[in-house]
Short mmCIF file of C-alpha atoms (C1' of nucleotides) in Angstrom, two decimals:
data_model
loop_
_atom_site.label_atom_id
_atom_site.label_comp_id
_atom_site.label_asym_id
_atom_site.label_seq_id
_atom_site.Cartn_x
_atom_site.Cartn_y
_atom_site.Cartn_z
CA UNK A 1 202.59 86.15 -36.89
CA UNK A 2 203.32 89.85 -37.37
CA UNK A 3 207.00 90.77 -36.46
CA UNK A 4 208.30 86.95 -36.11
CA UNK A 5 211.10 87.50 -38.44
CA UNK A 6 213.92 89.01 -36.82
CA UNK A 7 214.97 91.28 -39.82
CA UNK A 8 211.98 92.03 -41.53
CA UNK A 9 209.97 95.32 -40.74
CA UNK A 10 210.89 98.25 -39.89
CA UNK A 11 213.84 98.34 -36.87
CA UNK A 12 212.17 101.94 -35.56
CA UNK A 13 208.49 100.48 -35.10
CA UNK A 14 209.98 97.23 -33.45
CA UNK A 15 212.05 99.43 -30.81
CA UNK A 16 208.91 101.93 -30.25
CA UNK A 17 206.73 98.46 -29.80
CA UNK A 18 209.55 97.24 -27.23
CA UNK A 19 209.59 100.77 -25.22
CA UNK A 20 205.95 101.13 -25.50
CA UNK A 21 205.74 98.10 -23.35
CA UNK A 22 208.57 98.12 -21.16
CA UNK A 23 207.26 101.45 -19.87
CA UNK A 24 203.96 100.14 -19.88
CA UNK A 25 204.73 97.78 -16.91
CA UNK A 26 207.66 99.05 -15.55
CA UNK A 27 206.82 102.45 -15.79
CA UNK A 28 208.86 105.55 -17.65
CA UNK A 29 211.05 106.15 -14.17
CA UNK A 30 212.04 102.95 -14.39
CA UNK A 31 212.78 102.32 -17.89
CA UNK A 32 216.76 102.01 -19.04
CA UNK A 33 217.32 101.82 -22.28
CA UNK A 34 219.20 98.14 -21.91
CA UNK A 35 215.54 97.17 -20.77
CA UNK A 36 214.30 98.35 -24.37
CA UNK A 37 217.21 96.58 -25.44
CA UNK A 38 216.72 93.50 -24.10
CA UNK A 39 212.75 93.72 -25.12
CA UNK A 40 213.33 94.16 -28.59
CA UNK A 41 216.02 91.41 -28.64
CA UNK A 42 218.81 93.85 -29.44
CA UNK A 43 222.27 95.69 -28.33
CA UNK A 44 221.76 98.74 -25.91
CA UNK A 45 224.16 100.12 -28.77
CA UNK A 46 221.50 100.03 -31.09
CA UNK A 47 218.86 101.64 -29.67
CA UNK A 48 220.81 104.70 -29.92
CA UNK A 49 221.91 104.34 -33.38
CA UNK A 50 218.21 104.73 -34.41
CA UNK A 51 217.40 107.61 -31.54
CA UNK A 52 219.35 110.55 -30.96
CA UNK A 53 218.52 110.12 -27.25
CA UNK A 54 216.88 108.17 -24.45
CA UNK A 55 214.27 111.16 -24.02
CA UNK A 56 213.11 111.30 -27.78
CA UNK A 57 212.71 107.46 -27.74
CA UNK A 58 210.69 107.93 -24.60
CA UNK A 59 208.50 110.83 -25.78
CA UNK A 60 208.22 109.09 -29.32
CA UNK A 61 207.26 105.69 -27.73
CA UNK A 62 203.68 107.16 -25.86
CA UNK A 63 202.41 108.68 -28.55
CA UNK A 64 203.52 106.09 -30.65
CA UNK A 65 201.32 103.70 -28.10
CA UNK A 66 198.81 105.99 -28.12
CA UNK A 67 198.50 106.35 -31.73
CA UNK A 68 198.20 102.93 -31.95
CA UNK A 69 195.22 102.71 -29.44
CA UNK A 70 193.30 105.45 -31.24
CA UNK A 71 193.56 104.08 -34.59
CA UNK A 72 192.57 100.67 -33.55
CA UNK A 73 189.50 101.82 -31.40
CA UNK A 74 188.50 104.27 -35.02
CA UNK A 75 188.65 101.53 -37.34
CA UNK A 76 186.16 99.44 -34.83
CA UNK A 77 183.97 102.29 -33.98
CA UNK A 78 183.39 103.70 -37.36
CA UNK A 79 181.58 100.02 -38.62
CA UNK A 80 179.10 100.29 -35.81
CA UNK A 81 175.74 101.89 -37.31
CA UNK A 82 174.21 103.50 -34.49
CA UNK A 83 175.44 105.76 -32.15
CA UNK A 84 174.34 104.62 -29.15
CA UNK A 85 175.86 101.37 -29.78
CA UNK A 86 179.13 103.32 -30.85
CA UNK A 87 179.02 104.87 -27.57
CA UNK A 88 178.74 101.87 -25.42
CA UNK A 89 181.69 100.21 -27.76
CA UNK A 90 183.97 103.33 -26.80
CA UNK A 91 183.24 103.09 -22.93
CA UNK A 92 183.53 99.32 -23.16
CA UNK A 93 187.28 99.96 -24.76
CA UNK A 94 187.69 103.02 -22.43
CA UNK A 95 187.20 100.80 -19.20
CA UNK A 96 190.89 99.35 -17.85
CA UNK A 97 190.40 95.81 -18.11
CA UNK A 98 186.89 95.26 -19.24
CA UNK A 99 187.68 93.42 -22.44
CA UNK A 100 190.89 91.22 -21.85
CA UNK A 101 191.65 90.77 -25.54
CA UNK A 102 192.58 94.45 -25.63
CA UNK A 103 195.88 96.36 -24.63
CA UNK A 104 198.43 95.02 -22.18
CA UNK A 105 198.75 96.15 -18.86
CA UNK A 106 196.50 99.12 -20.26
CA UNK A 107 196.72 102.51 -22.58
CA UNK A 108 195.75 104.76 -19.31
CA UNK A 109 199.01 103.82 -17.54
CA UNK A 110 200.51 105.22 -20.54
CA UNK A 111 198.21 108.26 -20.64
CA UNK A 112 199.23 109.28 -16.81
CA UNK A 113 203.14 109.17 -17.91
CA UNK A 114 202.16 111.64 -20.78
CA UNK A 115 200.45 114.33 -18.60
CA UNK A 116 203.85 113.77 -16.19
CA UNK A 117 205.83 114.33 -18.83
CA UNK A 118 203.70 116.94 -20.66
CA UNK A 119 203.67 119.44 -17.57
CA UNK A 120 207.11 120.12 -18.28
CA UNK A 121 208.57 119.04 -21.55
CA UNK A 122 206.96 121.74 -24.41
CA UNK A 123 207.40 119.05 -27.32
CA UNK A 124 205.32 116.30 -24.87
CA UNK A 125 202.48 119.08 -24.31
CA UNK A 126 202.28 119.94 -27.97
CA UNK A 127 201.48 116.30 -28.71
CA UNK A 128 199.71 115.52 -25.84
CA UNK A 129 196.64 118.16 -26.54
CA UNK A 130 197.05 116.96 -30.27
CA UNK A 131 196.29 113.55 -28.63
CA UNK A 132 193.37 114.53 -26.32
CA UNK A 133 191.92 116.91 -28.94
CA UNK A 134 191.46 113.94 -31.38
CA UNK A 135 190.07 111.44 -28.55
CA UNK A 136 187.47 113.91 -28.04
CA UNK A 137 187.04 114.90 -31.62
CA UNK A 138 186.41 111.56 -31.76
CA UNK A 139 183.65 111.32 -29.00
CA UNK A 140 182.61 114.41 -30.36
CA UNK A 141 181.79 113.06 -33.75
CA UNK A 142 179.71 110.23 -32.59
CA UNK A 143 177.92 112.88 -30.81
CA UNK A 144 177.15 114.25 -33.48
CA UNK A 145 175.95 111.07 -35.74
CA UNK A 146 173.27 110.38 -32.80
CA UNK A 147 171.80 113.79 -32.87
CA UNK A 148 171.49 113.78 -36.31
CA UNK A 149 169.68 110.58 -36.32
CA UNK A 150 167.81 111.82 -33.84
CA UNK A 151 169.22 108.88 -31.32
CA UNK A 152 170.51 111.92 -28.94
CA UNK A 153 168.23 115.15 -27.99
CA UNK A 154 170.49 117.05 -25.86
CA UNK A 155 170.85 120.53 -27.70
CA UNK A 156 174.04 121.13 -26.66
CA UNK A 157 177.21 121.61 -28.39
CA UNK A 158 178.92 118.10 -29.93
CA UNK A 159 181.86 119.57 -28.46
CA UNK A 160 180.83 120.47 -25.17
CA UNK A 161 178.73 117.19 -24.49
CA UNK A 162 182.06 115.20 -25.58
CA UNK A 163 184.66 117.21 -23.51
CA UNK A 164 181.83 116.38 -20.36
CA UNK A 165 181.86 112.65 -21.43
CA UNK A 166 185.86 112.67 -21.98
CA UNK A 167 186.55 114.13 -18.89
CA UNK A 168 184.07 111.59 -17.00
CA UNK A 169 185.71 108.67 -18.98
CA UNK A 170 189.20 110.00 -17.64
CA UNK A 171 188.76 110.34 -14.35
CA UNK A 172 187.29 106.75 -14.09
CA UNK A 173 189.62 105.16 -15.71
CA UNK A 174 192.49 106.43 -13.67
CA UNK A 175 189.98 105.42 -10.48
CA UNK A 176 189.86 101.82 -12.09
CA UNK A 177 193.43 101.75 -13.48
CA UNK A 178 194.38 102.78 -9.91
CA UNK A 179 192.28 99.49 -8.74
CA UNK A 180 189.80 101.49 -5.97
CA UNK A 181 187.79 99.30 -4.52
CA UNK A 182 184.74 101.73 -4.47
CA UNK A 183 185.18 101.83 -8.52
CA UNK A 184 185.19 98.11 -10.10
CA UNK A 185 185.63 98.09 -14.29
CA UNK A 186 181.94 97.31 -14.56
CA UNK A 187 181.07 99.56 -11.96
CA UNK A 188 182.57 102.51 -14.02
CA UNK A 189 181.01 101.05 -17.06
CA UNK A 190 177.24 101.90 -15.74
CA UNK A 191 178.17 104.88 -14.33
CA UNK A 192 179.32 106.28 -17.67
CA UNK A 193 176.83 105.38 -19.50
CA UNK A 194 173.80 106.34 -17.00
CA UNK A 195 175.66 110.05 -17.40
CA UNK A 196 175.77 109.66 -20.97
CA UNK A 197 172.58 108.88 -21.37
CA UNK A 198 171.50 112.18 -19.23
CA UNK A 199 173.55 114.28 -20.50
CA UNK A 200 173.23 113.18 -24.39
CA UNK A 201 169.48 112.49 -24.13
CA UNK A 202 168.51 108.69 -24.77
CA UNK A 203 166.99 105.97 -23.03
CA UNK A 204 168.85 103.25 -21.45
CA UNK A 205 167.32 99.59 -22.33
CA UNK A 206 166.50 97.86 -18.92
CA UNK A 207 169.74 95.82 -18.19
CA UNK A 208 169.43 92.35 -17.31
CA UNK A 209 171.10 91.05 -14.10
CA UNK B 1 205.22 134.78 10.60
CA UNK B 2 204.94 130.99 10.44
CA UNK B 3 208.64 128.95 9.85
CA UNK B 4 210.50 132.43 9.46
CA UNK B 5 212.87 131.61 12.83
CA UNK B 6 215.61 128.53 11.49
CA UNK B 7 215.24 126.12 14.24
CA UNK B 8 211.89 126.71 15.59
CA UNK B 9 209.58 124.36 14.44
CA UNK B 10 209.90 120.65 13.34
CA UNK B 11 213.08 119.93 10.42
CA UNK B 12 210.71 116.78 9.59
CA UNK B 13 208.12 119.39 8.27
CA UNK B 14 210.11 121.93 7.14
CA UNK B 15 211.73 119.80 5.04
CA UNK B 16 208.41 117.84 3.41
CA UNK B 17 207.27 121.66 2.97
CA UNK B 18 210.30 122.04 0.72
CA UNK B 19 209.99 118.97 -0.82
CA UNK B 20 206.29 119.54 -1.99
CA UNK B 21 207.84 123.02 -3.44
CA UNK B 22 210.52 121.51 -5.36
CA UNK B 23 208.00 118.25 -6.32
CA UNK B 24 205.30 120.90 -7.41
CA UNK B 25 207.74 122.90 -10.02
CA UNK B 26 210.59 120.97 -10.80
CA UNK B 27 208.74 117.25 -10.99
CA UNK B 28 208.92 114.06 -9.11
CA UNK B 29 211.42 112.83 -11.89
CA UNK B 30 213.79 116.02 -11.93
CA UNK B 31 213.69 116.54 -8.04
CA UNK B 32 217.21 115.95 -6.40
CA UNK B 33 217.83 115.63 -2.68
CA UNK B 34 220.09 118.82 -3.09
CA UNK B 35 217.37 120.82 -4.87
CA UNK B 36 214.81 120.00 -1.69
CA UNK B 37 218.55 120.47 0.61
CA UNK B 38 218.82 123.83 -1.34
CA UNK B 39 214.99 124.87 -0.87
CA UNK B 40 215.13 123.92 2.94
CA UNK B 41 217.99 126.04 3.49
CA UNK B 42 220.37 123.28 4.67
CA UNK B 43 223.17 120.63 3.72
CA UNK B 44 222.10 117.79 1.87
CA UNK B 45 223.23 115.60 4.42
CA UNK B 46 220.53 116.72 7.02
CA UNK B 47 217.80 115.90 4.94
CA UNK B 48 218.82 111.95 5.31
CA UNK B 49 219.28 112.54 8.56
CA UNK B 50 215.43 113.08 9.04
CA UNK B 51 214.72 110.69 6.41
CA UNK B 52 215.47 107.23 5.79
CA UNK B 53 215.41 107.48 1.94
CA UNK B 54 215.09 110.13 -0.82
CA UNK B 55 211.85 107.51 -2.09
CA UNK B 56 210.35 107.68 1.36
CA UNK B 57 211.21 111.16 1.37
CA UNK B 58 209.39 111.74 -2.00
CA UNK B 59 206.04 109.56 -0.81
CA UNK B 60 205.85 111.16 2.40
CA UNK B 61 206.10 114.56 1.00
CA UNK B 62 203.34 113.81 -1.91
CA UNK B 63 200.59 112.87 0.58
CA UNK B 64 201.89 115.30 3.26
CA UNK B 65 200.75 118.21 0.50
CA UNK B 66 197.21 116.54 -0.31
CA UNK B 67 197.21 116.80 3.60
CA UNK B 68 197.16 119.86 3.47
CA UNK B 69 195.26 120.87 0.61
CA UNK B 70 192.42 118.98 1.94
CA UNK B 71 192.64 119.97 5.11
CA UNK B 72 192.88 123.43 4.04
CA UNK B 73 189.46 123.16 1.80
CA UNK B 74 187.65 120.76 4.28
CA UNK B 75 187.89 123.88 7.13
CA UNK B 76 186.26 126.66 4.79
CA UNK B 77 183.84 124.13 3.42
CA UNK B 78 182.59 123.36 6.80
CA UNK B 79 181.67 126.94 7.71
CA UNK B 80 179.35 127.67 4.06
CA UNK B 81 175.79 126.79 5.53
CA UNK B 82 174.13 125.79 1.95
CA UNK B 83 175.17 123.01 0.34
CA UNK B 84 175.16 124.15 -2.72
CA UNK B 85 177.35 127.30 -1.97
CA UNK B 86 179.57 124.58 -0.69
CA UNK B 87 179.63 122.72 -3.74
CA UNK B 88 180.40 126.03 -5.88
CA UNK B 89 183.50 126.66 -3.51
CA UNK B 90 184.63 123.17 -3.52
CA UNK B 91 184.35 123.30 -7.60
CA UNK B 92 186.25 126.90 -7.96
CA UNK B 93 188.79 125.38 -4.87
CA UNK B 94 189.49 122.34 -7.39
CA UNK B 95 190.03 124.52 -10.85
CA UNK B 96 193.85 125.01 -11.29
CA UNK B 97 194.61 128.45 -11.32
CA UNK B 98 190.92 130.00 -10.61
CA UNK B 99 191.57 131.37 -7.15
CA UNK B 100 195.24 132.67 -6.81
CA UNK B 101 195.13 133.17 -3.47
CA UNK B 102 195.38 128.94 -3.33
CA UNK B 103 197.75 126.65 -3.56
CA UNK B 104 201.30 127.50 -5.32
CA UNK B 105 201.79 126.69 -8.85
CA UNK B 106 199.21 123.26 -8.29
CA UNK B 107 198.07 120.88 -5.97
CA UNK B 108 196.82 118.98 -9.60
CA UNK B 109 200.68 118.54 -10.81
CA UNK B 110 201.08 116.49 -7.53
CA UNK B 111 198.34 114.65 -7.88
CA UNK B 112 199.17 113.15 -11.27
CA UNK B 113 202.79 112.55 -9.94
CA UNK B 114 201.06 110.48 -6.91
CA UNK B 115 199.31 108.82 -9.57
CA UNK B 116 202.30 106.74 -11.54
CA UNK B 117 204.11 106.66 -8.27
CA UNK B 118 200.83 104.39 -7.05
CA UNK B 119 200.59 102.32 -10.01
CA UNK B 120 203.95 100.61 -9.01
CA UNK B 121 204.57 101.46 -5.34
CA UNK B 122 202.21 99.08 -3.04
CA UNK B 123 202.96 101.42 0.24
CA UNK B 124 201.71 104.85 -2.25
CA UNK B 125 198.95 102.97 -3.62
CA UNK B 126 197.34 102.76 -0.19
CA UNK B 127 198.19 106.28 0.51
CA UNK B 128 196.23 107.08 -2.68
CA UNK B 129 193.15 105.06 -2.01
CA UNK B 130 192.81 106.50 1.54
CA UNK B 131 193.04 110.16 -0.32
CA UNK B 132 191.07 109.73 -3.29
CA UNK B 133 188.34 107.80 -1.16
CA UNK B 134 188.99 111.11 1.60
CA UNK B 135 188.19 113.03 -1.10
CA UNK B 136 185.12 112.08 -2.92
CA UNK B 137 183.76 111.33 0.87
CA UNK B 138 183.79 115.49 1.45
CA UNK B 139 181.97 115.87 -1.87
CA UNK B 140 179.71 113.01 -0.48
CA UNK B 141 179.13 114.78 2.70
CA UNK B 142 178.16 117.94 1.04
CA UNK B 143 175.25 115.69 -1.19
CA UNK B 144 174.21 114.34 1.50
CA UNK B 145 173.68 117.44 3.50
CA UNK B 146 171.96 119.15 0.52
CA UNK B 147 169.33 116.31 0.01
CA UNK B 148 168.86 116.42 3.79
CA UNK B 149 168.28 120.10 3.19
CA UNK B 150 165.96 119.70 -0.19
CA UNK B 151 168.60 121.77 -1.65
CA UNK B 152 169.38 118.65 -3.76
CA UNK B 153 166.59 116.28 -5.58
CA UNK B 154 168.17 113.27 -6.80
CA UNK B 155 167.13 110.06 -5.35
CA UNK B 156 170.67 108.31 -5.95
CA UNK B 157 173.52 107.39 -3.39
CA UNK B 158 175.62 110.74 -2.23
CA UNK B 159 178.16 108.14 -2.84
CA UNK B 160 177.48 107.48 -6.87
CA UNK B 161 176.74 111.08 -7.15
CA UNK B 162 180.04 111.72 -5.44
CA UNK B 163 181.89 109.61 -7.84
CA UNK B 164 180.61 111.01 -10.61
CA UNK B 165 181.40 114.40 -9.61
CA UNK B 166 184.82 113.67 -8.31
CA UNK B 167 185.56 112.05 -11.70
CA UNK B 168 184.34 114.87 -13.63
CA UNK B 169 186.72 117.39 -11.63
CA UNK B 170 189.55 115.21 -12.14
CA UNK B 171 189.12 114.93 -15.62
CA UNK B 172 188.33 118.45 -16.42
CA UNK B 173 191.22 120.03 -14.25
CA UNK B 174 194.21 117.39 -15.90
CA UNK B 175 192.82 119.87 -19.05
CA UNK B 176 192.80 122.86 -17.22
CA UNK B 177 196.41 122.13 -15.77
CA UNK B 178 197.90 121.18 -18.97
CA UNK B 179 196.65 124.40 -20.48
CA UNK B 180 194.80 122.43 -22.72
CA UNK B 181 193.25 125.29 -25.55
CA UNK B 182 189.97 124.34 -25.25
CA UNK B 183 189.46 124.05 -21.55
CA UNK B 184 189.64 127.35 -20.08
CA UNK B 185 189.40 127.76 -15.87
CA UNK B 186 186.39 129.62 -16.33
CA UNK B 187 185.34 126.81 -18.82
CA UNK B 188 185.56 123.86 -16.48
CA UNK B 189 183.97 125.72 -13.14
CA UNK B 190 180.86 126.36 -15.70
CA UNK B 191 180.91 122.96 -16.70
CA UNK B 192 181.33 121.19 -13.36
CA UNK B 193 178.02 123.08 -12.00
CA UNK B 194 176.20 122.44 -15.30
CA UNK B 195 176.58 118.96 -15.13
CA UNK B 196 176.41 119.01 -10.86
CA UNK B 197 173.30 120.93 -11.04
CA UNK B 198 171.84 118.03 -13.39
CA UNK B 199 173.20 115.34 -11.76
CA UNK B 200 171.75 116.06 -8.04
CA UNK B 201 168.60 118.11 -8.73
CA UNK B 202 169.11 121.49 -8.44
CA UNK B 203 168.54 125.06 -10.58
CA UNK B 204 171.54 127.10 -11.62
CA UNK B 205 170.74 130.81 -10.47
CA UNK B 206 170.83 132.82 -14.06
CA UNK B 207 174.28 133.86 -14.67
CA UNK B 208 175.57 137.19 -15.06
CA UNK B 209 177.84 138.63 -18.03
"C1'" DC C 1 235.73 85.50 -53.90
"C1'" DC C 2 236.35 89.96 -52.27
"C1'" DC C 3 235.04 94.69 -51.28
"C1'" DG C 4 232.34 98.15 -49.04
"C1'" DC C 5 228.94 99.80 -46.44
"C1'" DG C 6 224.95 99.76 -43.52
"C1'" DT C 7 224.04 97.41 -39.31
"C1'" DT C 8 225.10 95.52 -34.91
"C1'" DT C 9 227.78 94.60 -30.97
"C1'" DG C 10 229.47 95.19 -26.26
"C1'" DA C 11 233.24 97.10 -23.81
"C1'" DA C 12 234.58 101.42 -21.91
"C1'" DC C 13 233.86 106.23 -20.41
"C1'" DG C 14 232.11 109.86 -17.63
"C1'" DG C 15 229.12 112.18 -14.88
"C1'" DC C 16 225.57 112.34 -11.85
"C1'" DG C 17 223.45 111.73 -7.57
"C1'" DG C 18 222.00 108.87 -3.49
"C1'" DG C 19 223.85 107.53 0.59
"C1'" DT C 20 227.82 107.45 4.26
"C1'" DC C 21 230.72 109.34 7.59
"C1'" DA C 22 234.05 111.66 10.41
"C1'" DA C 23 234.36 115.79 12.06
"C1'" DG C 24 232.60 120.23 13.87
"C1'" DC C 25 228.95 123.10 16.16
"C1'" DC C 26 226.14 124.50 19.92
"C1'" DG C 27 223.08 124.61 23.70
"C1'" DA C 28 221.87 122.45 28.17
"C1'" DG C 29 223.00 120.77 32.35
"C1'" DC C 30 226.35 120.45 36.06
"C1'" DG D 1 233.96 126.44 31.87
"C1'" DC D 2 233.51 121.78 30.72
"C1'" DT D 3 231.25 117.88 28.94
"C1'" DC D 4 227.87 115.46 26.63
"C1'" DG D 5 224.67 114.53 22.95
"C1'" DG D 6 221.84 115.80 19.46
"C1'" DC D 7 222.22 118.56 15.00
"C1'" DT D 8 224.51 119.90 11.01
"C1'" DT D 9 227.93 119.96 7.61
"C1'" DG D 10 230.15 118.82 3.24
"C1'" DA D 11 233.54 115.97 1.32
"C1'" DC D 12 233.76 111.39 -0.30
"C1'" DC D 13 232.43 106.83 -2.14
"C1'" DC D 14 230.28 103.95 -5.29
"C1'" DG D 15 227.10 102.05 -8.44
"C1'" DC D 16 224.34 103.03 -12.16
"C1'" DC D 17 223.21 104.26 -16.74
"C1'" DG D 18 223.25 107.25 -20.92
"C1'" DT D 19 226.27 107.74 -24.42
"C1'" DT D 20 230.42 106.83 -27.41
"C1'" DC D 21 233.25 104.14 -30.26
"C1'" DA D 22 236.20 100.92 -32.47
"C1'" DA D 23 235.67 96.69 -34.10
"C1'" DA D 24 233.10 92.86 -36.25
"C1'" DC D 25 229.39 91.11 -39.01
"C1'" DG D 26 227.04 89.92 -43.16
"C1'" DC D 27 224.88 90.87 -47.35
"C1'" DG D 28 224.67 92.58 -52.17
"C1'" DG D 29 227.19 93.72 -56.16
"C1'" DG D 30 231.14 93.26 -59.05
#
DNA sequence: CCCGCGTTTGAACGGCGGGTCAAGCCGAGC
DNA sequence: GCTCGGCTTGACCCGCCGTTCAAACGCGGG
């Protein structure tokens, strides 16, 4: 499998990969850097001979993660021929634990440490509305395809209609990440797409069940 | 005026009152029993005399400031006879930095913080459910009272239309607070009554300027 | 076979900060 | 005016962890 050998890739990506998910479950207060260490199956030394500094690993390491999560859930989204199908694929991936084969622990845990960390470190902010700027840009584009096929009537703005949908999609997610019992996965899934679906303009099939 | 004489109130409040101060600007991470010590205007010692713990400290002082944020809005709300005046104040009450009367820096920046904090502490976890669920109920109440009125003509649960709102907020102020370029104050309150006047069936009064 | 250098180790350092404590302060009650 | 007990202080202790560093490792080239 990818990453087996010891040596072989690249000893930066392997440490980011090991921080990425030690602060994913243990979260970034918690995280020493002989926990890194000890994920990526190296000397504490070491970590610091490829990072000038606990804090730039840190900050590197979530939008690293993040990266990672946007380029996967591109590359799925962009093979998927209609919009409103693209949509639902983007809330299914959006939803904290909906599809198991996805993510560790989850992306949004990492997403809350960024905002933390963004309120108060300048180089974290910078990236951090690079980061949320492209996850709508990306909402925004499928936006776009469906009212251009005609699959979407609202009139409004691409951009405006995805910043409504992002900011729905995040405030879920940190319900459902937060495990509320008045907001279930699949409860968060309907609601989504029920506002989608006013707000963009299209008709819901009937659901079964 | 209120606190100004050293020993006349409770030290257990003065103290969380500092606490949420030095939480709000400095950040849960960064925040040092001295630094709250320093804010309170005492030794450091004192504050673990009141306090078993700087952690219980720190959770105590998080929810004691939602306390009073809510507690705060919940008492103005009440006396706003339409429902959907209420909703407007509750919207421009929940965008960082509209009113700045409100709040000191941001109720928001200690919201997020009581966000990690509840993905790993059991004891803040339940603090956060009971707020979050707190919250959405006072948007619920305000639904309900407007479809009791007519005001509002959607036929769906105050509670889903709660959610949805309550999500929408969160999302759209974690922009706002981050200073996020394309999410102005002004941009979000506009946005939360758009999609609120969709949502629950009412007609946004034309809009001056 | 040996050299040299990039990589890796883990022991050691140093400072920071939470928590403890013995000692003072002060007001109330006698 | 004295004593008692709750408040308050700030110096001190101690463990933790980021960071440094000298030494070892091991591989490729000569």
């Amino acid at each position: 499998m990818s990453g087996s050998t010891p040596k072989s890739k690249d000893r930066h990506q392997e440490i980011l990969d090991a921080a990425a998910r030690v602060i994913t479950d243990r979260g970034l207060a918690e995280t020493r850097i002989s926990d890194i260490a000890e994920e990526a199956g190296v000397s504490p030394g070491l970590i610091l001979y490829y990072f000038d500094s606990k804090d730039r690993l840190l900050s590197e390491a979530l939008t690293y993660a993040n990266d990672q999560f946007y380029l996967r859930m591109s590359r799925e989204i962009r093979r998927i021929p209609s919009a409103r199908d693209q949509l639902r694929r983007l809330v299914d991936l959006s939803v904290p634990g909906l599809l198991p084969e996805y993510g560790r622990l989850d992306e949004w845990a990492l997403w809350i440490e960024v905002w933390v960390r963004a309120l108060r470190d300048p180089e974290m902010a910078k990236d951090r509305e690079f980061l949320d700027q492209r996850w709508r840009g990306q909402i925004a584009d499928i936006v776009r395809g469906g009212q251009a096929s005609g699959e979407f009537t609202s009139e409004e703005t691409a951009e405006e209609l995805a910043l409504r949908l992002a900011s729905m999609i995040d405030g879920l997610a940190i319900q459902v990440i937060m495990e509320d019992s008045q907001v279930t996965p699949e409860h968060m899934r309907r609601t989504c797409m029920d506002v989608a679906a006013r707000e963009l303009g299209f008709a819901l099939e009937p659901v079964a069940t």
